[in-house]
PDB file of C-alpha atoms and ligand atoms in Angstrom:
ATOM      1  CA  MET S   1      56.254  70.690  85.417  1.00  0.00           C
ATOM      2  CA  ALA S   2      54.672  70.610  81.927  1.00  0.00           C
ATOM      3  CA  GLN S   3      52.705  73.757  81.165  1.00  0.00           C
ATOM      4  CA  HIS S   4      49.261  72.163  81.145  1.00  0.00           C
ATOM      5  CA  GLU S   5      49.930  69.385  83.687  1.00  0.00           C
ATOM      6  CA  LYS S   6      47.369  69.036  86.484  1.00  0.00           C
ATOM      7  CA  ILE S   7      48.291  71.307  89.380  1.00  0.00           C
ATOM      8  CA  THR S   8      48.181  70.881  93.138  1.00  0.00           C
ATOM      9  CA  ILE S   9      47.475  73.552  95.745  1.00  0.00           C
ATOM     10  CA  ALA S  10      51.216  73.657  96.538  1.00  0.00           C
ATOM     11  CA  ASP S  11      51.952  74.600  92.904  1.00  0.00           C
ATOM     12  CA  LEU S  12      49.619  77.603  93.226  1.00  0.00           C
ATOM     13  CA  ARG S  13      51.250  79.019  96.362  1.00  0.00           C
ATOM     14  CA  VAL S  14      53.748  81.884  96.221  1.00  0.00           C
ATOM     15  CA  ASP S  15      56.706  82.454  98.549  1.00  0.00           C
ATOM     16  CA  GLU S  16      56.512  86.227  98.892  1.00  0.00           C
ATOM     17  CA  TRP S  17      53.667  87.713 100.915  1.00  0.00           C
ATOM     18  CA  ASN S  18      52.625  91.235 101.757  1.00  0.00           C
ATOM     19  CA  ASP S  19      49.864  89.875 103.995  1.00  0.00           C
ATOM     20  CA  TRP S  20      46.368  90.933 104.906  1.00  0.00           C
ATOM     21  CA  CYS S  21      45.318  91.842 108.479  1.00  0.00           C
ATOM     22  CA  PRO S  22      44.990  88.920 110.938  1.00  0.00           C
ATOM     23  CA  GLY S  23      41.573  87.275 110.640  1.00  0.00           C
ATOM     24  CA  CYS S  24      40.739  88.881 107.275  1.00  0.00           C
ATOM     25  CA  GLY S  25      38.195  86.933 105.200  1.00  0.00           C
ATOM     26  CA  ASP S  26      40.499  87.280 102.181  1.00  0.00           C
ATOM     27  CA  TYR S  27      42.626  84.363 103.488  1.00  0.00           C
ATOM     28  CA  GLY S  28      39.675  81.968 103.309  1.00  0.00           C
ATOM     29  CA  ILE S  29      38.760  83.169  99.830  1.00  0.00           C
ATOM     30  CA  LEU S  30      42.335  82.725  98.579  1.00  0.00           C
ATOM     31  CA  SER S  31      42.409  79.149  99.950  1.00  0.00           C
ATOM     32  CA  ALA S  32      39.037  78.308  98.404  1.00  0.00           C
ATOM     33  CA  VAL S  33      40.094  79.681  94.996  1.00  0.00           C
ATOM     34  CA  GLN S  34      43.338  77.677  95.053  1.00  0.00           C
ATOM     35  CA  MET S  35      41.506  74.502  96.124  1.00  0.00           C
ATOM     36  CA  ALA S  36      38.942  74.915  93.339  1.00  0.00           C
ATOM     37  CA  MET S  37      41.656  75.590  90.734  1.00  0.00           C
ATOM     38  CA  ALA S  38      43.524  72.451  91.782  1.00  0.00           C
ATOM     39  CA  GLU S  39      40.354  70.367  91.486  1.00  0.00           C
ATOM     40  CA  THR S  40      39.572  71.230  87.875  1.00  0.00           C
ATOM     41  CA  GLY S  41      42.487  69.121  86.614  1.00  0.00           C
ATOM     42  CA  LYS S  42      43.893  72.039  84.604  1.00  0.00           C
ATOM     43  CA  GLY S  43      47.472  73.331  84.487  1.00  0.00           C
ATOM     44  CA  ILE S  44      49.045  76.547  85.714  1.00  0.00           C
ATOM     45  CA  ASN S  45      49.155  77.999  82.200  1.00  0.00           C
ATOM     46  CA  ASP S  46      45.469  77.325  81.638  1.00  0.00           C
ATOM     47  CA  TYR S  47      44.494  80.104  84.076  1.00  0.00           C
ATOM     48  CA  ALA S  48      44.566  83.887  84.129  1.00  0.00           C
ATOM     49  CA  ILE S  49      43.474  85.924  87.140  1.00  0.00           C
ATOM     50  CA  PHE S  50      42.467  89.585  86.964  1.00  0.00           C
ATOM     51  CA  SER S  51      42.091  91.495  90.208  1.00  0.00           C
ATOM     52  CA  GLY S  52      40.967  95.031  90.979  1.00  0.00           C
ATOM     53  CA  ILE S  53      42.172  97.666  93.423  1.00  0.00           C
ATOM     54  CA  GLY S  54      41.642  97.114  97.142  1.00  0.00           C
ATOM     55  CA  CYS S  55      42.833  94.577  99.684  1.00  0.00           C
ATOM     56  CA  SER S  56      41.430  91.728  97.566  1.00  0.00           C
ATOM     57  CA  GLY S  57      43.414  93.004  94.576  1.00  0.00           C
ATOM     58  CA  LYS S  58      46.511  91.354  96.032  1.00  0.00           C
ATOM     59  CA  THR S  59      44.977  87.934  95.348  1.00  0.00           C
ATOM     60  CA  SER S  60      46.340  87.830  91.798  1.00  0.00           C
ATOM     61  CA  ASP S  61      49.845  88.328  93.267  1.00  0.00           C
ATOM     62  CA  TYR S  62      49.298  85.453  95.705  1.00  0.00           C
ATOM     63  CA  ILE S  63      48.407  82.777  93.139  1.00  0.00           C
ATOM     64  CA  ASN S  64      51.173  81.270  91.042  1.00  0.00           C
ATOM     65  CA  THR S  65      49.648  81.614  87.582  1.00  0.00           C
ATOM     66  CA  PHE S  66      49.157  84.347  84.960  1.00  0.00           C
ATOM     67  CA  GLY S  67      47.554  87.408  86.484  1.00  0.00           C
ATOM     68  CA  VAL S  68      47.089  91.152  86.240  1.00  0.00           C
ATOM     69  CA  HIS S  69      46.521  93.538  89.153  1.00  0.00           C
ATOM     70  CA  ASN S  70      44.412  96.079  87.283  1.00  0.00           C
ATOM     71  CA  LEU S  71      43.412  99.723  87.467  1.00  0.00           C
ATOM     72  CA  HIS S  72      40.510 100.475  89.813  1.00  0.00           C
ATOM     73  CA  GLY S  73      37.246  99.011  88.474  1.00  0.00           C
ATOM     74  CA  ARG S  74      38.845  97.585  85.334  1.00  0.00           C
ATOM     75  CA  PRO S  75      39.479  93.854  85.929  1.00  0.00           C
ATOM     76  CA  ILE S  76      36.336  92.771  84.034  1.00  0.00           C
ATOM     77  CA  PRO S  77      37.081  94.450  80.666  1.00  0.00           C
ATOM     78  CA  HIS S  78      40.671  93.223  80.847  1.00  0.00           C
ATOM     79  CA  ALA S  79      39.484  89.689  81.658  1.00  0.00           C
ATOM     80  CA  THR S  80      36.880  89.831  78.884  1.00  0.00           C
ATOM     81  CA  GLY S  81      39.569  90.757  76.361  1.00  0.00           C
ATOM     82  CA  ALA S  82      41.803  87.894  77.483  1.00  0.00           C
ATOM     83  CA  LYS S  83      38.959  85.380  77.300  1.00  0.00           C
ATOM     84  CA  LEU S  84      37.873  86.497  73.846  1.00  0.00           C
ATOM     85  CA  ALA S  85      41.456  86.449  72.577  1.00  0.00           C
ATOM     86  CA  ASN S  86      42.023  82.947  73.947  1.00  0.00           C
ATOM     87  CA  PRO S  87      38.746  81.114  74.714  1.00  0.00           C
ATOM     88  CA  ASN S  88      40.735  78.138  76.061  1.00  0.00           C
ATOM     89  CA  LEU S  89      41.922  80.186  79.046  1.00  0.00           C
ATOM     90  CA  GLU S  90      40.110  79.739  82.355  1.00  0.00           C
ATOM     91  CA  VAL S  91      39.601  83.368  83.368  1.00  0.00           C
ATOM     92  CA  ILE S  92      38.830  84.455  86.932  1.00  0.00           C
ATOM     93  CA  VAL S  93      38.135  88.007  88.138  1.00  0.00           C
ATOM     94  CA  ILE S  94      38.636  88.809  91.829  1.00  0.00           C
ATOM     95  CA  GLY S  95      37.630  92.185  93.223  1.00  0.00           C
ATOM     96  CA  GLY S  96      36.002  93.866  96.176  1.00  0.00           C
ATOM     97  CA  ASP S  97      32.444  95.199  96.196  1.00  0.00           C
ATOM     98  CA  GLY S  98      34.001  98.675  96.110  1.00  0.00           C
ATOM     99  CA  ASP S  99      35.915  97.899  92.928  1.00  0.00           C
ATOM    100  CA  LEU S 100      33.396  95.823  90.983  1.00  0.00           C
ATOM    101  CA  LEU S 101      30.110  97.439  92.062  1.00  0.00           C
ATOM    102  CA  SER S 102      31.028 101.118  92.252  1.00  0.00           C
ATOM    103  CA  ILE S 103      33.646 102.429  89.820  1.00  0.00           C
ATOM    104  CA  GLY S 104      33.472  99.101  87.928  1.00  0.00           C
ATOM    105  CA  ALA S 105      29.667  98.760  87.942  1.00  0.00           C
ATOM    106  CA  GLY S 106      29.217  99.514  84.231  1.00  0.00           C
ATOM    107  CA  HIS S 107      31.661  96.765  83.300  1.00  0.00           C
ATOM    108  CA  PHE S 108      30.019  94.410  85.799  1.00  0.00           C
ATOM    109  CA  VAL S 109      26.611  94.868  84.127  1.00  0.00           C
ATOM    110  CA  SER S 110      28.061  94.549  80.610  1.00  0.00           C
ATOM    111  CA  ALA S 111      29.747  91.207  81.366  1.00  0.00           C
ATOM    112  CA  GLY S 112      26.374  89.798  82.430  1.00  0.00           C
ATOM    113  CA  ARG S 113      24.642  91.034  79.264  1.00  0.00           C
ATOM    114  CA  ARG S 114      27.312  89.403  77.139  1.00  0.00           C
ATOM    115  CA  ASN S 115      27.398  86.139  79.094  1.00  0.00           C
ATOM    116  CA  VAL S 116      31.175  85.948  78.635  1.00  0.00           C
ATOM    117  CA  ASP S 117      32.434  82.617  79.988  1.00  0.00           C
ATOM    118  CA  ILE S 118      34.355  84.037  82.972  1.00  0.00           C
ATOM    119  CA  THR S 119      34.078  83.689  86.752  1.00  0.00           C
ATOM    120  CA  VAL S 120      33.696  86.857  88.838  1.00  0.00           C
ATOM    121  CA  ILE S 121      34.431  86.633  92.565  1.00  0.00           C
ATOM    122  CA  ILE S 122      33.308  89.508  94.793  1.00  0.00           C
ATOM    123  CA  ASN S 123      35.106  89.896  98.123  1.00  0.00           C
ATOM    124  CA  ASP S 124      32.118  91.610  99.710  1.00  0.00           C
ATOM    125  CA  ASN S 125      32.979  93.315 103.004  1.00  0.00           C
ATOM    126  CA  GLY S 126      30.952  96.560 102.875  1.00  0.00           C
ATOM    127  CA  VAL S 127      33.975  98.833 103.245  1.00  0.00           C
ATOM    128  CA  TYR S 128      36.948 100.202 101.330  1.00  0.00           C
ATOM    129  CA  GLY S 129      39.484  98.480 103.580  1.00  0.00           C
ATOM    130  CA  LEU S 130      42.637  99.542 101.722  1.00  0.00           C
ATOM    131  CA  THR S 131      41.782 103.251 102.163  1.00  0.00           C
ATOM    132  CA  LYS S 132      40.807 102.988 105.849  1.00  0.00           C
ATOM    133  CA  GLY S 133      37.206 101.838 105.900  1.00  0.00           C
ATOM    134  CA  GLN S 134      34.917 104.215 103.972  1.00  0.00           C
ATOM    135  CA  ALA S 135      31.420 102.872 103.192  1.00  0.00           C
ATOM    136  CA  SER S 136      31.336 100.774  99.991  1.00  0.00           C
ATOM    137  CA  PRO S 137      28.310  99.808  97.838  1.00  0.00           C
ATOM    138  CA  THR S 138      27.030  96.884  99.947  1.00  0.00           C
ATOM    139  CA  LEU S 139      27.006  98.681 103.333  1.00  0.00           C
ATOM    140  CA  PRO S 140      23.354  99.316 104.322  1.00  0.00           C
ATOM    141  CA  ARG S 141      22.117 102.897 104.779  1.00  0.00           C
ATOM    142  CA  GLY S 142      22.139 103.933 108.418  1.00  0.00           C
ATOM    143  CA  THR S 143      25.013 101.595 109.323  1.00  0.00           C
ATOM    144  CA  ARG S 144      27.872 103.213 111.191  1.00  0.00           C
ATOM    145  CA  THR S 145      31.033 101.152 111.251  1.00  0.00           C
ATOM    146  CA  LYS S 146      33.887 102.254 113.485  1.00  0.00           C
ATOM    147  CA  ALA S 147      35.670 104.189 110.714  1.00  0.00           C
ATOM    148  CA  LEU S 148      32.620 106.324 109.809  1.00  0.00           C
ATOM    149  CA  PRO S 149      32.030 109.652 111.600  1.00  0.00           C
ATOM    150  CA  LEU S 150      28.297 109.403 110.739  1.00  0.00           C
ATOM    151  CA  PRO S 151      26.027 106.540 109.592  1.00  0.00           C
ATOM    152  CA  ASN S 152      26.197 105.617 105.906  1.00  0.00           C
ATOM    153  CA  ILE S 153      23.986 108.017 103.901  1.00  0.00           C
ATOM    154  CA  ASN S 154      23.674 105.841 100.755  1.00  0.00           C
ATOM    155  CA  ASP S 155      21.381 102.892 100.138  1.00  0.00           C
ATOM    156  CA  SER S 156      23.158  99.586  99.633  1.00  0.00           C
ATOM    157  CA  LEU S 157      23.228  97.577  96.456  1.00  0.00           C
ATOM    158  CA  ASN S 158      22.228  93.897  96.269  1.00  0.00           C
ATOM    159  CA  PRO S 159      24.966  92.119  94.252  1.00  0.00           C
ATOM    160  CA  LEU S 160      22.820  89.026  93.590  1.00  0.00           C
ATOM    161  CA  ALA S 161      19.784  90.965  92.331  1.00  0.00           C
ATOM    162  CA  LEU S 162      22.045  93.153  90.160  1.00  0.00           C
ATOM    163  CA  SER S 163      23.746  90.058  88.713  1.00  0.00           C
ATOM    164  CA  LEU S 164      20.435  88.415  87.884  1.00  0.00           C
ATOM    165  CA  ALA S 165      19.085  91.590  86.306  1.00  0.00           C
ATOM    166  CA  SER S 166      22.304  92.011  84.293  1.00  0.00           C
ATOM    167  CA  GLY S 167      22.076  88.544  82.765  1.00  0.00           C
ATOM    168  CA  TYR S 168      24.683  86.521  84.682  1.00  0.00           C
ATOM    169  CA  THR S 169      23.798  82.869  84.147  1.00  0.00           C
ATOM    170  CA  PHE S 170      25.393  81.551  87.358  1.00  0.00           C
ATOM    171  CA  VAL S 171      24.700  83.464  90.564  1.00  0.00           C
ATOM    172  CA  ALA S 172      25.899  82.265  93.969  1.00  0.00           C
ATOM    173  CA  ARG S 173      26.750  83.540  97.445  1.00  0.00           C
ATOM    174  CA  GLY S 174      29.399  82.034  99.727  1.00  0.00           C
ATOM    175  CA  TYR S 175      30.939  82.761 103.112  1.00  0.00           C
ATOM    176  CA  ALA S 176      34.673  83.331 103.553  1.00  0.00           C
ATOM    177  CA  TYR S 177      34.874  81.279 106.765  1.00  0.00           C
ATOM    178  CA  ASP S 178      33.178  78.195 105.284  1.00  0.00           C
ATOM    179  CA  ILE S 179      36.041  77.353 102.966  1.00  0.00           C
ATOM    180  CA  LYS S 180      34.901  73.852 101.993  1.00  0.00           C
ATOM    181  CA  HIS S 181      31.458  75.056 100.907  1.00  0.00           C
ATOM    182  CA  LEU S 182      32.980  78.093  99.198  1.00  0.00           C
ATOM    183  CA  LYS S 183      35.422  75.913  97.266  1.00  0.00           C
ATOM    184  CA  GLY S 184      32.456  73.927  95.900  1.00  0.00           C
ATOM    185  CA  LEU S 185      30.720  77.121  94.740  1.00  0.00           C
ATOM    186  CA  ILE S 186      33.854  78.469  93.037  1.00  0.00           C
ATOM    187  CA  LEU S 187      34.478  75.118  91.335  1.00  0.00           C
ATOM    188  CA  SER S 188      30.889  75.098  90.012  1.00  0.00           C
ATOM    189  CA  ALA S 189      31.311  78.703  88.839  1.00  0.00           C
ATOM    190  CA  ILE S 190      34.548  77.859  86.977  1.00  0.00           C
ATOM    191  CA  LYS S 191      32.914  74.848  85.316  1.00  0.00           C
ATOM    192  CA  HIS S 192      29.785  76.816  84.386  1.00  0.00           C
ATOM    193  CA  LYS S 193      29.436  77.749  80.700  1.00  0.00           C
ATOM    194  CA  GLY S 194      28.732  81.493  80.791  1.00  0.00           C
ATOM    195  CA  SER S 195      29.219  84.451  83.096  1.00  0.00           C
ATOM    196  CA  ALA S 196      29.317  83.381  86.735  1.00  0.00           C
ATOM    197  CA  ILE S 197      29.450  85.415  89.916  1.00  0.00           C
ATOM    198  CA  VAL S 198      30.157  84.290  93.450  1.00  0.00           C
ATOM    199  CA  ASP S 199      29.403  87.030  95.969  1.00  0.00           C
ATOM    200  CA  ILE S 200      31.373  86.205  99.120  1.00  0.00           C
ATOM    201  CA  LEU S 201      30.516  87.518 102.582  1.00  0.00           C
ATOM    202  CA  GLN S 202      33.989  88.564 103.695  1.00  0.00           C
ATOM    203  CA  PRO S 203      34.382  90.009 107.194  1.00  0.00           C
ATOM    204  CA  CYS S 204      36.882  92.876 107.451  1.00  0.00           C
ATOM    205  CA  PRO S 205      37.811  92.713 111.155  1.00  0.00           C
ATOM    206  CA  THR S 206      39.846  95.907 110.934  1.00  0.00           C
ATOM    207  CA  TYR S 207      37.190  98.334 109.665  1.00  0.00           C
ATOM    208  CA  ASN S 208      33.768  96.645 109.648  1.00  0.00           C
ATOM    209  CA  ASP S 209      32.767  95.964 113.268  1.00  0.00           C
ATOM    210  CA  ILE S 210      29.100  95.358 112.286  1.00  0.00           C
ATOM    211  CA  ASN S 211      29.273  92.509 109.737  1.00  0.00           C
ATOM    212  CA  THR S 212      31.721  90.446 111.759  1.00  0.00           C
ATOM    213  CA  LYS S 213      32.435  86.710 111.837  1.00  0.00           C
ATOM    214  CA  GLU S 214      30.114  86.434 114.860  1.00  0.00           C
ATOM    215  CA  TYR S 215      27.386  88.345 112.968  1.00  0.00           C
ATOM    216  CA  TYR S 216      27.560  85.990 109.988  1.00  0.00           C
ATOM    217  CA  ASP S 217      28.094  82.786 112.003  1.00  0.00           C
ATOM    218  CA  GLU S 218      24.704  83.395 113.671  1.00  0.00           C
ATOM    219  CA  ARG S 219      22.828  84.089 110.443  1.00  0.00           C
ATOM    220  CA  VAL S 220      24.367  82.260 107.483  1.00  0.00           C
ATOM    221  CA  TYR S 221      22.662  79.035 106.412  1.00  0.00           C
ATOM    222  CA  LYS S 222      23.098  76.733 103.402  1.00  0.00           C
ATOM    223  CA  MET S 223      20.115  76.373 101.114  1.00  0.00           C
ATOM    224  CA  ASP S 224      18.765  72.817 101.246  1.00  0.00           C
ATOM    225  CA  GLU S 225      19.664  71.110  97.956  1.00  0.00           C
ATOM    226  CA  ASN S 226      16.583  68.863  98.269  1.00  0.00           C
ATOM    227  CA  GLU S 227      14.242  71.844  98.416  1.00  0.00           C
ATOM    228  CA  TRP S 228      16.073  74.408  96.316  1.00  0.00           C
ATOM    229  CA  ASP S 229      16.802  73.601  92.662  1.00  0.00           C
ATOM    230  CA  PRO S 230      18.378  76.631  90.935  1.00  0.00           C
ATOM    231  CA  VAL S 231      19.244  74.932  87.615  1.00  0.00           C
ATOM    232  CA  VAL S 232      17.259  75.828  84.497  1.00  0.00           C
ATOM    233  CA  LYS S 233      16.956  72.600  82.502  1.00  0.00           C
ATOM    234  CA  ASP S 234      14.374  73.702  79.974  1.00  0.00           C
ATOM    235  CA  PRO S 235      13.510  77.152  78.508  1.00  0.00           C
ATOM    236  CA  SER S 236      10.010  76.869  80.000  1.00  0.00           C
ATOM    237  CA  GLU S 237      11.574  76.967  83.517  1.00  0.00           C
ATOM    238  CA  GLU S 238      13.608  80.106  82.874  1.00  0.00           C
ATOM    239  CA  ARG S 239      11.132  82.750  84.053  1.00  0.00           C
ATOM    240  CA  GLU S 240       9.991  80.854  87.151  1.00  0.00           C
ATOM    241  CA  LYS S 241      13.539  80.068  88.362  1.00  0.00           C
ATOM    242  CA  PHE S 242      14.725  83.598  87.625  1.00  0.00           C
ATOM    243  CA  LEU S 243      11.883  85.105  89.682  1.00  0.00           C
ATOM    244  CA  LYS S 244      12.461  82.654  92.538  1.00  0.00           C
ATOM    245  CA  ALA S 245      16.161  83.519  92.591  1.00  0.00           C
ATOM    246  CA  MET S 246      15.345  87.227  92.574  1.00  0.00           C
ATOM    247  CA  GLU S 247      13.007  86.776  95.530  1.00  0.00           C
ATOM    248  CA  LYS S 248      15.571  84.677  97.403  1.00  0.00           C
ATOM    249  CA  SER S 249      18.249  87.299  96.779  1.00  0.00           C
ATOM    250  CA  VAL S 250      16.470  89.807  99.048  1.00  0.00           C
ATOM    251  CA  GLU S 251      16.360  87.413 102.032  1.00  0.00           C
ATOM    252  CA  TRP S 252      18.640  89.216 104.490  1.00  0.00           C
ATOM    253  CA  GLY S 253      18.259  89.626 108.236  1.00  0.00           C
ATOM    254  CA  ASP S 254      18.136  86.955 110.910  1.00  0.00           C
ATOM    255  CA  LYS S 255      18.803  84.394 108.185  1.00  0.00           C
ATOM    256  CA  ILE S 256      21.187  84.849 105.253  1.00  0.00           C
ATOM    257  CA  PRO S 257      21.176  82.093 102.596  1.00  0.00           C
ATOM    258  CA  ILE S 258      24.344  80.868 100.861  1.00  0.00           C
ATOM    259  CA  GLY S 259      24.626  78.533  97.879  1.00  0.00           C
ATOM    260  CA  ILE S 260      23.713  78.661  94.183  1.00  0.00           C
ATOM    261  CA  PHE S 261      20.718  80.935  93.523  1.00  0.00           C
ATOM    262  CA  TYR S 262      20.449  80.516  89.753  1.00  0.00           C
ATOM    263  CA  GLN S 263      22.154  78.548  86.969  1.00  0.00           C
ATOM    264  CA  ASN S 264      21.223  78.567  83.300  1.00  0.00           C
ATOM    265  CA  GLU S 265      23.468  77.123  80.593  1.00  0.00           C
ATOM    266  CA  LEU S 266      20.829  77.468  77.866  1.00  0.00           C
ATOM    267  CA  VAL S 267      21.849  81.063  77.077  1.00  0.00           C
ATOM    268  CA  PRO S 268      24.550  81.328  74.349  1.00  0.00           C
ATOM    269  CA  THR S 269      27.883  82.635  75.591  1.00  0.00           C
ATOM    270  CA  TYR S 270      29.511  85.675  73.983  1.00  0.00           C
ATOM    271  CA  GLU S 271      32.114  83.364  72.467  1.00  0.00           C
ATOM    272  CA  GLU S 272      29.340  81.311  70.838  1.00  0.00           C
ATOM    273  CA  ARG S 273      27.706  84.505  69.580  1.00  0.00           C
ATOM    274  CA  LEU S 274      31.024  85.576  68.033  1.00  0.00           C
ATOM    275  CA  ALA S 275      31.585  82.136  66.502  1.00  0.00           C
ATOM    276  CA  SER S 276      28.218  82.362  64.749  1.00  0.00           C
ATOM    277  CA  ARG S 277      29.436  85.549  63.007  1.00  0.00           C
ATOM    278  CA  ILE S 278      33.147  84.861  62.533  1.00  0.00           C
ATOM    279  CA  LYS S 279      33.694  81.448  60.993  1.00  0.00           C
ATOM    280  CA  THR S 280      37.354  81.153  62.050  1.00  0.00           C
ATOM    281  CA  TYR S 281      36.820  82.242  65.661  1.00  0.00           C
ATOM    282  CA  ILE S 282      36.840  78.748  67.216  1.00  0.00           C
ATOM    283  CA  THR S 283      39.776  77.352  65.207  1.00  0.00           C
ATOM    284  CA  ALA S 284      41.819  80.573  65.069  1.00  0.00           C
ATOM    285  CA  PRO S 285      40.920  83.008  67.861  1.00  0.00           C
ATOM    286  CA  PRO S 286      43.162  86.121  68.083  1.00  0.00           C
ATOM    287  CA  ALA S 287      45.643  84.481  70.476  1.00  0.00           C
ATOM    288  CA  LYS S 288      46.327  81.723  67.915  1.00  0.00           C
ATOM    289  CA  GLN S 289      46.840  84.061  64.964  1.00  0.00           C
ATOM    290  CA  GLU S 290      50.136  85.254  63.594  1.00  0.00           C
ATOM    291  CA  ILE S 291      50.924  88.717  64.901  1.00  0.00           C
ATOM    292  CA  SER S 292      51.583  90.672  61.721  1.00  0.00           C
ATOM    293  CA  TYR S 293      50.546  93.735  59.806  1.00  0.00           C
ATOM    294  CA  ASN S 294      50.975  93.835  56.031  1.00  0.00           C
ATOM    295  CA  GLY S 295      53.474  91.014  56.285  1.00  0.00           C
ATOM    296  CA  ALA S 296      55.526  92.729  59.004  1.00  0.00           C
ATOM    297  CA  SER S 297      55.514  91.481  62.579  1.00  0.00           C
ATOM    298  CA  SER S 298      53.435  93.853  64.697  1.00  0.00           C
ATOM    299  CA  ALA S 299      55.488  92.783  67.707  1.00  0.00           C
ATOM    300  CA  GLU S 300      58.420  94.592  66.051  1.00  0.00           C
ATOM    301  CA  ILE S 301      57.354  98.179  66.715  1.00  0.00           C
ATOM    302  CA  LYS S 302      60.081  99.889  64.632  1.00  0.00           C
ATOM    303  CA  GLN S 303      58.990  98.083  61.488  1.00  0.00           C
ATOM    304  CA  LEU S 304      55.358  98.920  62.149  1.00  0.00           C
ATOM    305  CA  LEU S 305      56.057 102.624  62.726  1.00  0.00           C
ATOM    306  CA  GLN S 306      58.220 102.738  59.601  1.00  0.00           C
ATOM    307  CA  SER S 307      55.406 101.264  57.514  1.00  0.00           C
ATOM    308  CA  ARG S 308      53.009 103.969  58.743  1.00  0.00           C
ATOM    309  CA  ARG S 309      55.388 106.908  58.500  1.00  0.00           C
ATOM    310  CA  VAL S 310      53.985 110.014  56.789  1.00  0.00           C
ATOM    311  CA  VAL S 311      56.613 111.644  54.570  1.00  0.00           C
TER     312      VAL S 311
HETATM  313 FE1  SF4 E   1      41.198  92.491 105.211  1.00  0.00          FE
HETATM  314 FE2  SF4 E   1      39.962  94.664 106.102  1.00  0.00          FE
HETATM  315 FE3  SF4 E   1      42.562  94.311 106.618  1.00  0.00          FE
HETATM  316 FE4  SF4 E   1      41.739  94.836 104.157  1.00  0.00          FE
HETATM  317  S1  SF4 E   1      41.589  96.207 105.927  1.00  0.00           S
HETATM  318  S2  SF4 E   1      43.252  93.287 104.743  1.00  0.00           S
HETATM  319  S3  SF4 E   1      39.775  93.769 104.050  1.00  0.00           S
HETATM  320  S4  SF4 E   1      40.862  93.049 107.370  1.00  0.00           S
END
């Protein structure tokens, strides 16, 4: 297959699996990501996937394209670097709420402020599943899942409100067991110009016996596209749509909305901001430049060290 030839879902599958637990929401998310990638019309080499630490971190190993399984909390800075080096890459970050919103929270906020054109997917299950079910940032205070000796002592964090406040210009929530709807959200996030997040309600049947499939099936509803218009089409709409999205983001209880909460492509991306300062950025971003230092290839480390030797 040519490097940039349109891919199918079969092209994105891998043969070797380490597997998640039976019934894990990560399976639905993986399928939705692969379906969305196949629908963009891009090739395998047009993508790069950066995952964090946790059960969801394995996702980059399970998709047949470029990918890095990163240090804990670090997929966003790595992804940002890749995107800025090669703006033609379609860059996707996949991490759990424990990875992206706890140890990685500073990077999460910074990506929103910069409006880097990447897609961030949060596998949001309220627990640290890989380390046996400790409370993670989205588990509400007072909740006691089966792995906790006492109810959670910390307040939970609202990923949608944090994303909006940080400056993300595409903010959505999906559900891991509604794969078709989720695929549509991820596809819209990939196509969006700017930083996009999709927070995904992802049941962890092994450690979270509160936010189960049954719990979400009873509560999750899709926002009516005829009544809910999240897209900012004119700067004068920005404040009103932002405030509406913020208000909608706290709706949680008997009814939990899914869909796109906010979308604004009027904000310049970080790549556009760089291009306004560095004239050659669009035509010759770092990935397209010759790798050399003072005429010597910087890929040849011996030559480089020799040139910097202190005698
Ligand atoms: Fe999925 Fe939970 Fe098992 Fe991890 S521990 S693979 S999140 S079900």
